[in-house]
Short mmCIF file of C-alpha atoms in Angstrom, two decimals:
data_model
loop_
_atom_site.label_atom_id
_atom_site.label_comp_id
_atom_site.label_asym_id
_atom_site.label_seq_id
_atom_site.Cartn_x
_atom_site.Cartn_y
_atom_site.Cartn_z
CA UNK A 244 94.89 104.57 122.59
CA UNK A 245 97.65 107.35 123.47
CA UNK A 246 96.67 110.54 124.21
CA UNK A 247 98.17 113.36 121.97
CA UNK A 248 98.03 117.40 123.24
CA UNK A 249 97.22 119.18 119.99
CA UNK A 250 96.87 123.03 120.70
CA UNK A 251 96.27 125.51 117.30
CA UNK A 252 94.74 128.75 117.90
CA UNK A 253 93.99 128.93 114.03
CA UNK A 254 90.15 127.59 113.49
CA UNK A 255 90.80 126.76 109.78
CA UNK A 256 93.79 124.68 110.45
CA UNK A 257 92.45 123.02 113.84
CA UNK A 258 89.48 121.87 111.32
CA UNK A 259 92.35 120.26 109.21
CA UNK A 260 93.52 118.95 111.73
CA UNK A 261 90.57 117.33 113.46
CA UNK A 262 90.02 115.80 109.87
CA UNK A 263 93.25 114.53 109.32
CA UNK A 264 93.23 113.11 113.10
CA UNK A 265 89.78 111.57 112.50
CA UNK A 266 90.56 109.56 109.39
CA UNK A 267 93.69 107.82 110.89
CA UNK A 268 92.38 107.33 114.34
CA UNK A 269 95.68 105.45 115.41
CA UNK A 270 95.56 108.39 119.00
CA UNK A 271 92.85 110.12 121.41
CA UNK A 272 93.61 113.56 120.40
CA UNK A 273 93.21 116.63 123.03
CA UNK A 274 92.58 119.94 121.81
CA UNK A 275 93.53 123.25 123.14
CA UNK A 276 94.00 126.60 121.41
CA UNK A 277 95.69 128.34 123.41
CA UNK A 278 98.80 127.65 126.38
CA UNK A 279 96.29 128.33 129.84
CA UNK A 280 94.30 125.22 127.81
CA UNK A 281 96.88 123.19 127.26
CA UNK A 282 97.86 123.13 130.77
CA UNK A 283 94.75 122.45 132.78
CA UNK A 284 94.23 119.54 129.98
CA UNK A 285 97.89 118.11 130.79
CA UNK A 286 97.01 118.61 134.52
CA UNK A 287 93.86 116.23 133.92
CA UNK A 288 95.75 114.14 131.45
CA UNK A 289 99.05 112.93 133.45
CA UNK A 290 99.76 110.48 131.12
CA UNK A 291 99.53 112.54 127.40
CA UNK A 292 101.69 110.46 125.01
CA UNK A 293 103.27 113.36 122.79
CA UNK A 294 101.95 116.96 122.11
CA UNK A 295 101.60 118.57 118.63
CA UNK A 296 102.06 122.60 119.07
CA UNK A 297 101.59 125.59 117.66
CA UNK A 298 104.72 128.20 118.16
CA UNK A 299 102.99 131.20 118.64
CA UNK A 300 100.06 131.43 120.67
CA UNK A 301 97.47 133.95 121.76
CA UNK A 302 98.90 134.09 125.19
CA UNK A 303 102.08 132.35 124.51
CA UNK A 304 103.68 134.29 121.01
CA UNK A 305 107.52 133.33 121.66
CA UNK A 306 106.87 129.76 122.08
CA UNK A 307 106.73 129.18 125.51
CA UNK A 308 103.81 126.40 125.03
CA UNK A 309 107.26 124.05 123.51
CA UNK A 310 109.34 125.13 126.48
CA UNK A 311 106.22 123.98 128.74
CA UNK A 312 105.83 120.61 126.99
CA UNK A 313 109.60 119.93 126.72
CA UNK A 314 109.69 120.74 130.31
CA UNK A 315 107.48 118.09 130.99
CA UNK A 316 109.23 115.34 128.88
CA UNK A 317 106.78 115.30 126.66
CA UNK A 318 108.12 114.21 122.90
CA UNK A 319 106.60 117.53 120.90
CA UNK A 320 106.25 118.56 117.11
CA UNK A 321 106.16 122.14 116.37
CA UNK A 322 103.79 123.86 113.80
CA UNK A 323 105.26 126.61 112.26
CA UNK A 324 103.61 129.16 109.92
CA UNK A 325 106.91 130.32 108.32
CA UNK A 326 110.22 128.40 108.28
CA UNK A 327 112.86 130.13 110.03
CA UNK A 328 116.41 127.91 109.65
CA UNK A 329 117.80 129.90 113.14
CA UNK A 330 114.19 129.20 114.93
CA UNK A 331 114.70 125.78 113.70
CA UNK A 332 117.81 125.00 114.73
CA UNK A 333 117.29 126.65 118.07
CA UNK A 334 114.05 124.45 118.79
CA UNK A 335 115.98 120.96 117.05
CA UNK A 336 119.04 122.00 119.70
CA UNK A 337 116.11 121.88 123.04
CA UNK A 338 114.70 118.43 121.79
CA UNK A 339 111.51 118.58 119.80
CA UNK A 340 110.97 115.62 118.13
CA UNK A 341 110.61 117.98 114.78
CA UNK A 342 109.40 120.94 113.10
CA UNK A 343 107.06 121.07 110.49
CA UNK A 344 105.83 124.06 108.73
CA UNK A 345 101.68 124.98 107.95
CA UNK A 346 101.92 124.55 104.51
CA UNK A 347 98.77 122.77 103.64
CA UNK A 348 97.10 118.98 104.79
CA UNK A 349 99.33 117.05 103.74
CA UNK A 350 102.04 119.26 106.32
CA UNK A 351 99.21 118.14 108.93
CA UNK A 352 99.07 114.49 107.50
CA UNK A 353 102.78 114.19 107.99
CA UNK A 354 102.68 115.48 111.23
CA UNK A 355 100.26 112.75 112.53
CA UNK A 356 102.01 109.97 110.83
CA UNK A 357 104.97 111.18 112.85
CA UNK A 358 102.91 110.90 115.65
CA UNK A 359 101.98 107.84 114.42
CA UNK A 360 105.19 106.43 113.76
CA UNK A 361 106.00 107.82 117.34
CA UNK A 362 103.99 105.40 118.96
CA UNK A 363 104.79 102.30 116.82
CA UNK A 364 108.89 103.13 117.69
CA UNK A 365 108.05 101.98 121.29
CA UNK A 366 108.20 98.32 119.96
CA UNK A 367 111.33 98.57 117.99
CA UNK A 368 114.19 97.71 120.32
CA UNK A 369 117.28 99.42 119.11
CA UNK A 370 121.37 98.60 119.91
CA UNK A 371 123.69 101.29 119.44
CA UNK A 372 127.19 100.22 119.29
CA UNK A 373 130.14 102.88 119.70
CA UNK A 374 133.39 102.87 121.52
CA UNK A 375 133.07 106.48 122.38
CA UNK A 376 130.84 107.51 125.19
CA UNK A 377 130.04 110.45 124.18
CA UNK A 378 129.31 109.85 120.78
CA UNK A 379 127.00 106.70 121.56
CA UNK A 380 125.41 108.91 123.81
CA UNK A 381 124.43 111.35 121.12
CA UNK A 382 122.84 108.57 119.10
CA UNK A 383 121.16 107.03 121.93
CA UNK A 384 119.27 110.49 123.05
CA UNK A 385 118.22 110.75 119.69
CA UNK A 386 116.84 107.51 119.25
CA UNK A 387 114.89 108.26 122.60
CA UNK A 388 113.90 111.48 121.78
CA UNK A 389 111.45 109.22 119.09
CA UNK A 390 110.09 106.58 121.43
CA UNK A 391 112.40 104.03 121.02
CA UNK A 392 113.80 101.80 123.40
CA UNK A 393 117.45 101.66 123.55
CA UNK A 394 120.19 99.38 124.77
CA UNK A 395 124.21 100.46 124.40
CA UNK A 396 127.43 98.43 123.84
CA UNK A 397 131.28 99.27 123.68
CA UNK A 398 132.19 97.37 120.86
CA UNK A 399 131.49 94.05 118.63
CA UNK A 400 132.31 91.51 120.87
CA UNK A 401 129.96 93.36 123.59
CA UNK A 402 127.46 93.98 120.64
CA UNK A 403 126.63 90.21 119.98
CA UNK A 404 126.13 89.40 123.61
CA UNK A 405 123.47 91.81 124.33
CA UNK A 406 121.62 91.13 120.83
CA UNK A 407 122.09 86.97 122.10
CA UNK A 408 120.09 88.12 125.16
CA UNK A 409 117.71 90.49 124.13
CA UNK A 410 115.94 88.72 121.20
CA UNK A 411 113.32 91.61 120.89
CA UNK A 412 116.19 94.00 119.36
CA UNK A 413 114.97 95.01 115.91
CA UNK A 414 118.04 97.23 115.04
CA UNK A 415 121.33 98.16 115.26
CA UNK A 416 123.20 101.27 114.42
CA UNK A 417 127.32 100.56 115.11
CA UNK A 418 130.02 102.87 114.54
CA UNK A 419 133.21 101.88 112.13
CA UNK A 420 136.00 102.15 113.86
CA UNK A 421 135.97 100.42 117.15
CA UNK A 422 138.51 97.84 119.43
CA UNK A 423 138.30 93.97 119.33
CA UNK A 424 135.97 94.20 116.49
CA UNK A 425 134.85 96.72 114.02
CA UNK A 426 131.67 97.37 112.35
CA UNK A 427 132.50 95.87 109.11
CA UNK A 428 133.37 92.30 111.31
CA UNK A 429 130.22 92.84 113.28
CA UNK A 430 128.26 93.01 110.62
CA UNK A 431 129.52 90.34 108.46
CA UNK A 432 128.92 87.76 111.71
CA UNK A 433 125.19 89.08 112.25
CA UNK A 434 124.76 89.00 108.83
CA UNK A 435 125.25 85.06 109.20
CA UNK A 436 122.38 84.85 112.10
CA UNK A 437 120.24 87.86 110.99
CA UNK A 438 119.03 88.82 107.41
CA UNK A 439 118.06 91.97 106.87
CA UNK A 440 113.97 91.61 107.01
CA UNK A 441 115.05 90.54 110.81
CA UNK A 442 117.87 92.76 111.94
CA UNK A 443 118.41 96.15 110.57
CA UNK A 444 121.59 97.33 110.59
CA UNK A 445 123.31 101.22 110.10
CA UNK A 446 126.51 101.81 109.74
CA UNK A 447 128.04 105.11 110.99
CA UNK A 448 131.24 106.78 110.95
CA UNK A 449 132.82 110.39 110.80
CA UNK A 450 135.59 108.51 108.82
CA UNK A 451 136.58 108.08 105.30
CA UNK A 452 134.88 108.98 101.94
CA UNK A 453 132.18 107.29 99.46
CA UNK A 454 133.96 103.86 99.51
CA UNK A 455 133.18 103.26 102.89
CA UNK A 456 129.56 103.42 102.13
CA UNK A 457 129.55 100.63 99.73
CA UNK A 458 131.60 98.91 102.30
CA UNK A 459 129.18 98.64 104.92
CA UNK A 460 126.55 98.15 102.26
CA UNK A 461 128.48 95.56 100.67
CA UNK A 462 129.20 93.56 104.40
CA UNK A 463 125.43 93.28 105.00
CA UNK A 464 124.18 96.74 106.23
CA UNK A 465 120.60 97.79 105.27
CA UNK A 466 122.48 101.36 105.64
CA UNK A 467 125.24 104.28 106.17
CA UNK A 468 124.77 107.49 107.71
CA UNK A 469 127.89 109.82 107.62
CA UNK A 470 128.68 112.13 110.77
CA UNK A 471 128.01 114.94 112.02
CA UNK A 472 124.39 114.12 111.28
CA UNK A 473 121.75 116.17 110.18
CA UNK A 474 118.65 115.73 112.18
CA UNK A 475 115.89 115.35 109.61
CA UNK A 476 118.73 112.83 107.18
CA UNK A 477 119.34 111.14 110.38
CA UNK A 478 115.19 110.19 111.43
CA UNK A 479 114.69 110.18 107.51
CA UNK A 480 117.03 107.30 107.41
CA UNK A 481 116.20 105.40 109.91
CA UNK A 482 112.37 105.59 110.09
CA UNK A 483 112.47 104.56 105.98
CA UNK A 484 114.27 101.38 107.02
CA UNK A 485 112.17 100.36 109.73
CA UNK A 486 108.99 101.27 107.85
CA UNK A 487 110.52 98.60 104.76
CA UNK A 488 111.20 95.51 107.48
CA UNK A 489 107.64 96.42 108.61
CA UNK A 490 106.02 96.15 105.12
CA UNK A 491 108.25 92.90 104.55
CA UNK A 492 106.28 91.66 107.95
CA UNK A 493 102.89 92.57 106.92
CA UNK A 494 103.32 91.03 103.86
CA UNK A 495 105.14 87.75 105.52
CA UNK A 496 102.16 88.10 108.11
CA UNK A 497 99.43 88.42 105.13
CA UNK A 498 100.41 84.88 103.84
CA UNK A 499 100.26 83.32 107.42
CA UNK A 500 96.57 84.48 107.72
CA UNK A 501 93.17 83.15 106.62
CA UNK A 502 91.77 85.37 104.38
CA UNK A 503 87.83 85.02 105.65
CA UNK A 504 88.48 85.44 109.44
CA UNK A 505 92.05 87.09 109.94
CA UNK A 506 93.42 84.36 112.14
CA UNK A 507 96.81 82.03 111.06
CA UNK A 508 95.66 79.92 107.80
CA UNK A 509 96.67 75.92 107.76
CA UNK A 510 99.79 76.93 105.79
CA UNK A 511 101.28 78.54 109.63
CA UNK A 512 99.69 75.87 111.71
CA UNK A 513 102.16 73.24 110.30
CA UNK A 514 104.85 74.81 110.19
CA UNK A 515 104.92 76.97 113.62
CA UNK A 516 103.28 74.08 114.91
CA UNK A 517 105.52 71.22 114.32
CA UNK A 518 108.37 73.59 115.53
CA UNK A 519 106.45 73.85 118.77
CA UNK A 520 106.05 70.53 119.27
CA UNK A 521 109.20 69.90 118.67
CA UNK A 522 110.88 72.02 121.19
CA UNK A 523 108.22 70.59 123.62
CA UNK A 524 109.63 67.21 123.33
CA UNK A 525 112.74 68.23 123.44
CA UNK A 526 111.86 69.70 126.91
CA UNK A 527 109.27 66.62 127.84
CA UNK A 528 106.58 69.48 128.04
CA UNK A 529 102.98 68.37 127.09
CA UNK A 530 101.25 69.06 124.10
CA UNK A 531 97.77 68.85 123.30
CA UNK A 532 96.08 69.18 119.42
CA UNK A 533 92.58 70.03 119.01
CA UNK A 534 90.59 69.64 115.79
CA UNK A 535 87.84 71.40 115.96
CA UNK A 536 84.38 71.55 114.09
CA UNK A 537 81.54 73.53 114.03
CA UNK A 538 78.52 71.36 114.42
CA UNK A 539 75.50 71.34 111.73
CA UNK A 540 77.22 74.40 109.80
CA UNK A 541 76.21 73.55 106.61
CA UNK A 542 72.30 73.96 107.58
CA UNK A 543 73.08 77.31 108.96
CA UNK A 544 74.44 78.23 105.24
CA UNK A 545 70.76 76.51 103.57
CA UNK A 546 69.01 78.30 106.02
CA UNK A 547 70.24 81.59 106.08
CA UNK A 548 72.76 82.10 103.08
CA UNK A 549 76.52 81.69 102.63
CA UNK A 550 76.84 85.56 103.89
CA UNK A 551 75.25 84.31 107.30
CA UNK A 552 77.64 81.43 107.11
CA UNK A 553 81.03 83.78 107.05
CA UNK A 554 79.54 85.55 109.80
CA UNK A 555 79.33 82.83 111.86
CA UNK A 556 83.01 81.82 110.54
CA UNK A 557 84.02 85.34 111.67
CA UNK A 558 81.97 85.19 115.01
CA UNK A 559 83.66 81.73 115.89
CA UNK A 560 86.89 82.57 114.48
CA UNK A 561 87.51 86.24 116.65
CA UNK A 562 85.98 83.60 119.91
CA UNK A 563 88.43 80.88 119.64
CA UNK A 564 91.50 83.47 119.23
CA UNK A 565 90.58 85.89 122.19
CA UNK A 566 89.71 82.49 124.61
CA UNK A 567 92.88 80.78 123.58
CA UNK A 568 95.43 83.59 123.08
CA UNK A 569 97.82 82.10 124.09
CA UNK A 570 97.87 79.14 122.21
CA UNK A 571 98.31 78.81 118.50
CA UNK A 572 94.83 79.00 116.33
CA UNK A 573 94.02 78.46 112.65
CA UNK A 574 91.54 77.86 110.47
CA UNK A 575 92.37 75.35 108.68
CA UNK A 576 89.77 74.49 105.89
CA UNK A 577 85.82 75.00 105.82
CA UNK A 578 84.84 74.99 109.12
CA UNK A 579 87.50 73.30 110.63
CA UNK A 580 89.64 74.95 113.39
CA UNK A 581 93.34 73.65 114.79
CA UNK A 582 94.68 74.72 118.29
CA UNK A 583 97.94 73.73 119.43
CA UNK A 584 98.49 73.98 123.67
CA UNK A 585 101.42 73.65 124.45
CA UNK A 586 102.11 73.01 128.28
CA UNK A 587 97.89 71.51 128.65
CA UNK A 588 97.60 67.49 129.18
CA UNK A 589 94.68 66.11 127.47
CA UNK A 590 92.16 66.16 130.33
CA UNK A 591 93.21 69.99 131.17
CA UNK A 592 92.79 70.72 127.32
CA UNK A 593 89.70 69.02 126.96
CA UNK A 594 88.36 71.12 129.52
CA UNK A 595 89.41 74.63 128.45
CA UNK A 596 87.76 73.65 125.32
CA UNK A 597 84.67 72.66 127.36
CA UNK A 598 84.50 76.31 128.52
CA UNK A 599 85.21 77.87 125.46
CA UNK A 600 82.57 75.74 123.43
CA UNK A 601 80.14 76.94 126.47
CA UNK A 602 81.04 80.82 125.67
CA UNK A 603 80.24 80.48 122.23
CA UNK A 604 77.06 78.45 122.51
CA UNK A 605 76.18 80.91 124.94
CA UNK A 606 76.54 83.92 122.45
CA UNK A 607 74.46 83.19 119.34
CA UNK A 608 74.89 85.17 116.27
CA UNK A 609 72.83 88.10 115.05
CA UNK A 610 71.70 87.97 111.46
CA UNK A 611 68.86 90.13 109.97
CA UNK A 612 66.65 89.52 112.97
CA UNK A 613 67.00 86.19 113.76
CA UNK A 614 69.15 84.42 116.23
CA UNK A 615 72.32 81.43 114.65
CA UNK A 616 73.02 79.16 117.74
CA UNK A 617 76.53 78.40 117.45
CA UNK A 618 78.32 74.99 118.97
CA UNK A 619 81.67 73.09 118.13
CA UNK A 620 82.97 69.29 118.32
CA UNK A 621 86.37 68.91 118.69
CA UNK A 622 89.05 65.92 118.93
CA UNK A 623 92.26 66.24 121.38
CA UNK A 624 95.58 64.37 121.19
CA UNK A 625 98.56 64.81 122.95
CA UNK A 626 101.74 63.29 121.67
CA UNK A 627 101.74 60.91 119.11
CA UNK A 628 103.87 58.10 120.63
CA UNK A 629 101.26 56.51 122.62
CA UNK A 630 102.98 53.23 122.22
CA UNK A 631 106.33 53.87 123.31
CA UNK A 632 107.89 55.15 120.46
CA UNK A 633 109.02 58.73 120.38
CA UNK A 634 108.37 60.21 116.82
CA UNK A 635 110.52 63.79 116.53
CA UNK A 636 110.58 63.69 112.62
CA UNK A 637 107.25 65.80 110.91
CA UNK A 638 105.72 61.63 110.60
CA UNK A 639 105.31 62.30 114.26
CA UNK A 640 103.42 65.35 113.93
CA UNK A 641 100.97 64.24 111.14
CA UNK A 642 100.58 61.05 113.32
CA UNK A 643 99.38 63.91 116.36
CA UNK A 644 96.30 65.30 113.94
CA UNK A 645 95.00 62.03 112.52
CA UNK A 646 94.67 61.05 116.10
CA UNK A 647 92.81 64.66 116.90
CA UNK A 648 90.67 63.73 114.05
CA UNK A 649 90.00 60.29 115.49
CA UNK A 650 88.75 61.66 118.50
CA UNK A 651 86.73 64.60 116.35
CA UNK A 652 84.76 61.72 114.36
CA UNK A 653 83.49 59.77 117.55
CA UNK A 654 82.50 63.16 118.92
CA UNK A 655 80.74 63.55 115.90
CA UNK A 656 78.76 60.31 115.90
CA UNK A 657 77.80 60.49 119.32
CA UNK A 658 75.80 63.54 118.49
CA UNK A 659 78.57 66.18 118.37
CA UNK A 660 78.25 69.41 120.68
CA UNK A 661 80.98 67.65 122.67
CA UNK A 662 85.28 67.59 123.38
CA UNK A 663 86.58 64.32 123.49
CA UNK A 664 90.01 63.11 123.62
CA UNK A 665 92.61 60.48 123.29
CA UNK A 666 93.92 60.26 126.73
CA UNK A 667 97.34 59.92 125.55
CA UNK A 668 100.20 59.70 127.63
CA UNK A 669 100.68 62.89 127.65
CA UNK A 670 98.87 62.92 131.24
CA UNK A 671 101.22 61.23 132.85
CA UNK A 672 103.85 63.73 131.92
CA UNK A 673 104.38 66.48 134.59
CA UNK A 674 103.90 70.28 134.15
#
């Protein structure tokens, strides 16, 4: 986890603090109370991820602990006992990330969501689009001021290029009034590519009145901020709309997963999966589909109880998805597991799920004392036109489990405990 300076001199609100810090354990907090501690911590701790400060200190009353920090480039959030607009503006005008004043725990919970939230904007990828230099600059040191990555572009035209090669881009913030094209046509042609769960988009502008608001709103934007901005509108904005596409991705992400074990449910598996096997025959890449089962599970739920029996689930469930990470795993009903590896012949699949099957075995389960021996059959196939006839349509696909599932019931009558697979022709295709 990241490392957060938090220095307080106070010893009621430091035990806030600690509480607050403790419940949402999302950073390794360090704490100092006064500025001589904070220092010989940061000289031990090189790599401290943000620092949370108190203005006046024992041996540092005029703030010189935010001076410190900022001089060390370290994103920092001032505590405050009193708010003080000049003090404020002062501090916003050197760079601190914000300023928040002591005015109970939930001034304290707000600070470590911001913290929080600090951490998390180091995966949103943000574009900022403005034909003025300086004023795209003044967005883009704000938006790095809170952690997130930034690219820049000129106008629309330039815009589209860099979002068409950097897919990771979660958000773009593009001026009005700009050459070639202007925001209202930039937005209108993402809008056709991106909806708004995938691509947020603000409009800004120092021009015009309420109508252009609803303009930008109306062409597709998630937002509007008017210039000059104020700082706390500005992050108020943004962070609210990446906070709602990240609720609209839990929730998307909630009905992708199994509810028992956490990993992709059956639902996913077909349809990420047939889209992966399509582009892998598009690109004559190999393609291997497991079925796998856990071998004598039911006796393990007579024996020991159906709570036993999700524990194993669980156990088996975390195993296959850290071993095979990088390959697409569900759970697909009962005790049956799908993988999908892309890029693995048969023979090389059938042997990574040799190993795998050997970890688990090798790690029984705990439960009340006694020790559940776990072991898995599975079935491979590779692609499903093992006769000469390439199948791209979802047929194809269907055609690639049944024959996983072939393979899965001779493991099972030869005793199970065992990988066996089709041998398809996907062997003779090269890597």
């Amino acid at each position: 986890m990241k490392k957060v300076l938090i220095v307080e001199d106070s010893t009621m609100v430091m035990r806030i603090i600690k509480h607050v810090v403790k419940q949402s354990a999302v950073f390794t907090p360090l704490y100092a109370e006064t500025l001589a501690e904070a220092k010989a911590l940061i000289d031990t701790n090189p790599d401290i991820f943000a620092a949370m400060v108190d203005l006046s200190l024992p041996d540092a009353p005029d703030g010189e602990i935010v001076d410190y920090t900022l001089s060390l480039k370290i994103p920092t959030l001032v505590l405050t006992a009193s708010f003080d607009t000049e003090r404020r503006n002062i501090l916003l005008a050197k760079g601190i990330v914000d300023y928040v004043t002591k005015e109970g725990r939930l001034s304290y919970v707000y600070a470590c969501n911001l913290i929080h939230r600090l951490i998390k904007n180091e995966n949103v990828h943000v574009l900022v689009v403005d034909d003025s230099s300086m004023s795209r600059k003044i967005v883009v040191n704000m938006m790095r001021l809170h952690r997130y990555p930034v690219l820049e572009a000129k106008n629309g035209i330039e815009a589209i290029k860099v979002l068409l090669n950097n897919p990771k881009i979660k958000m773009l913030i593009t001026d009005y009034n700009m050459p070639e094209m202007d925001g209202f046509e930039l937005v209108q042609k993402l809008r056709v590519k991106y909806v708004k769960s995938e691509l947020v988009i603000i409009g800004i502008s120092s021009e015009g009145d309420g109508h252009l608001t609803a303009r930008f709103i109306k062409a597709g934007a998630n937002d509007f901020i008017k210039k000059p901005f104020n700082h706390e509108e500005f992050f108020c904005r943004i962070t609210h709309n990446v906070e709602q596409v990240e609720m609209i991705e839990q929730i998307r992400d909630a009905t992708r997963r199994d509810y028992h074990t956490g990993i992709y449910n059956r639902y996913y598996f077909f349809e990420k999966g047939y889209e992966d096997w399509l582009a892998a025959q598009g690109n004559n890449t190999p393609v291997a589909l497991a079925v796998i089962d856990l071998d004598n599970f039911r006796l393990v739920n007579e024996k020991f109880g159906n709570d036993a029996g999700d524990v194993v689930m669980q156990h088996v469930a975390t195993r296959l998805d850290q071993s095979l990470d990088r390959f697409l795993v569900a759970r697909t009903d009962g005790q049956e597991f799908y993988v999908l590896m892309v890029g693995l012949t048969n023979d090389k699949a059938c042997s990574l799920l040799e190993h795998v099957n050997s970890v688990i075995s090798n790690a029984s389960v705990d439960w009340n004392g006694s020790k559940i021996a776990v072991s898995f059959s599975a079935g491979v196939a590779n692609y499903s036109a093992q006769n000469g006839s390439e199948q791209c349509d979802e047929g194809g696909f269907d055609e690639l489990v049944i024959n996983a599932y072939q393979c899965l019931h001779r493991a099972k009558d030869a005793g199970g405990d065992m990988i066996i697979g089709d041998g398809g022709v996907a062997d003779d295709v090269q890597e």
